[in-house]
Amino acid sequence: MARVIVDVMLKPEILDPQGQAIARALPRLGFSGVSEVRQGKRFELELDGPADEAALSEVRKMAETLLANTVIEDFAIHVAE
């Protein structure tokens, strides 16, 4: 069994209102030193077999089809240790 992580983030050119709201709230809560926040999603997939090229290709198809809106989001896939 293998665990594969899919991180999904808005593309840099897309406005991130949730990230902006978090960035504005941090100073009110006493936190400083943060100039920008981007909010995203993380998916952890447990595979039945090894994370070989065929399995990672299937995960990529899952991300492109369901997990990410590729018009406005980018995704990255990596195998967890």
CSV table of C-alpha atoms in Angstrom, one decimal:
chain,number,residue,atom,x,y,z
A,1,MET,CA,0.0,0.0,0.0
A,2,ALA,CA,1.1,3.5,-0.7
A,3,ARG,CA,-0.2,7.0,0.2
A,4,VAL,CA,-0.2,9.6,-2.4
A,5,ILE,CA,-0.7,13.3,-1.6
A,6,VAL,CA,-2.5,15.7,-4.1
A,7,ASP,CA,-2.0,19.4,-3.2
A,8,VAL,CA,-4.4,21.8,-5.0
A,9,MET,CA,-3.8,25.5,-5.1
A,10,LEU,CA,-5.4,28.4,-6.9
A,11,LYS,CA,-3.3,29.5,-9.8
A,12,PRO,CA,-1.1,32.6,-8.9
A,13,GLU,CA,-3.2,34.9,-11.2
A,14,ILE,CA,-6.5,33.9,-9.5
A,15,LEU,CA,-7.7,36.1,-6.7
A,16,ASP,CA,-7.8,34.2,-3.3
A,17,PRO,CA,-10.4,35.8,-1.1
A,18,GLN,CA,-10.1,33.2,1.6
A,19,GLY,CA,-6.4,33.7,1.7
A,20,GLN,CA,-6.9,37.5,1.9
A,21,ALA,CA,-9.4,37.1,4.8
A,22,ILE,CA,-6.9,34.9,6.7
A,23,ALA,CA,-4.1,37.4,6.0
A,24,ARG,CA,-6.2,40.3,7.4
A,25,ALA,CA,-7.2,38.3,10.5
A,26,LEU,CA,-3.7,37.3,11.5
A,27,PRO,CA,-2.6,40.7,12.8
A,28,ARG,CA,-5.9,41.1,14.7
A,29,LEU,CA,-5.1,37.8,16.5
A,30,GLY,CA,-1.6,39.0,17.4
A,31,PHE,CA,0.4,37.3,14.6
A,32,SER,CA,2.8,39.4,12.5
A,33,GLY,CA,5.3,38.9,9.8
A,34,VAL,CA,3.0,37.3,7.2
A,35,SER,CA,2.7,39.3,3.9
A,36,GLU,CA,0.5,36.9,1.9
A,37,VAL,CA,-1.7,33.8,2.4
A,38,ARG,CA,-2.9,31.4,-0.3
A,39,GLN,CA,-5.4,28.8,0.8
A,40,GLY,CA,-5.6,25.4,-0.8
A,41,LYS,CA,-6.8,21.8,-0.5
A,42,ARG,CA,-4.9,18.6,0.3
A,43,PHE,CA,-6.1,15.1,-0.6
A,44,GLU,CA,-4.5,11.9,0.8
A,45,LEU,CA,-5.1,8.8,-1.2
A,46,GLU,CA,-4.4,5.3,0.0
A,47,LEU,CA,-3.6,3.1,-2.9
A,48,ASP,CA,-4.2,-0.7,-2.9
A,49,GLY,CA,-0.8,-1.3,-4.5
A,50,PRO,CA,2.5,0.4,-5.0
A,51,ALA,CA,2.8,4.0,-6.2
A,52,ASP,CA,4.4,3.1,-9.5
A,53,GLU,CA,4.1,5.1,-12.8
A,54,ALA,CA,0.8,3.5,-13.7
A,55,ALA,CA,-0.8,4.3,-10.3
A,56,LEU,CA,0.6,7.9,-10.4
A,57,SER,CA,-0.8,8.3,-13.9
A,58,GLU,CA,-4.3,7.3,-12.6
A,59,VAL,CA,-3.9,9.7,-9.6
A,60,ARG,CA,-3.1,12.5,-12.1
A,61,LYS,CA,-6.3,11.6,-14.1
A,62,MET,CA,-8.3,11.8,-10.8
A,63,ALA,CA,-6.8,15.2,-10.0
A,64,GLU,CA,-7.5,16.5,-13.5
A,65,THR,CA,-11.1,15.1,-13.5
A,66,LEU,CA,-12.4,15.5,-10.0
A,67,LEU,CA,-9.9,16.9,-7.4
A,68,ALA,CA,-8.9,20.1,-9.1
A,69,ASN,CA,-10.6,22.6,-11.4
A,70,THR,CA,-7.7,22.9,-13.8
A,71,VAL,CA,-9.1,26.2,-15.3
A,72,ILE,CA,-8.3,28.0,-12.0
A,73,GLU,CA,-6.3,25.5,-9.9
A,74,ASP,CA,-2.9,23.9,-10.2
A,75,PHE,CA,-2.1,20.6,-8.5
A,76,ALA,CA,1.0,18.7,-7.3
A,77,ILE,CA,1.3,15.0,-6.6
A,78,HIS,CA,3.8,13.3,-4.4
A,79,VAL,CA,4.2,10.0,-2.6
A,80,ALA,CA,4.1,10.2,1.2
A,81,GLU,CA,6.9,8.5,3.1
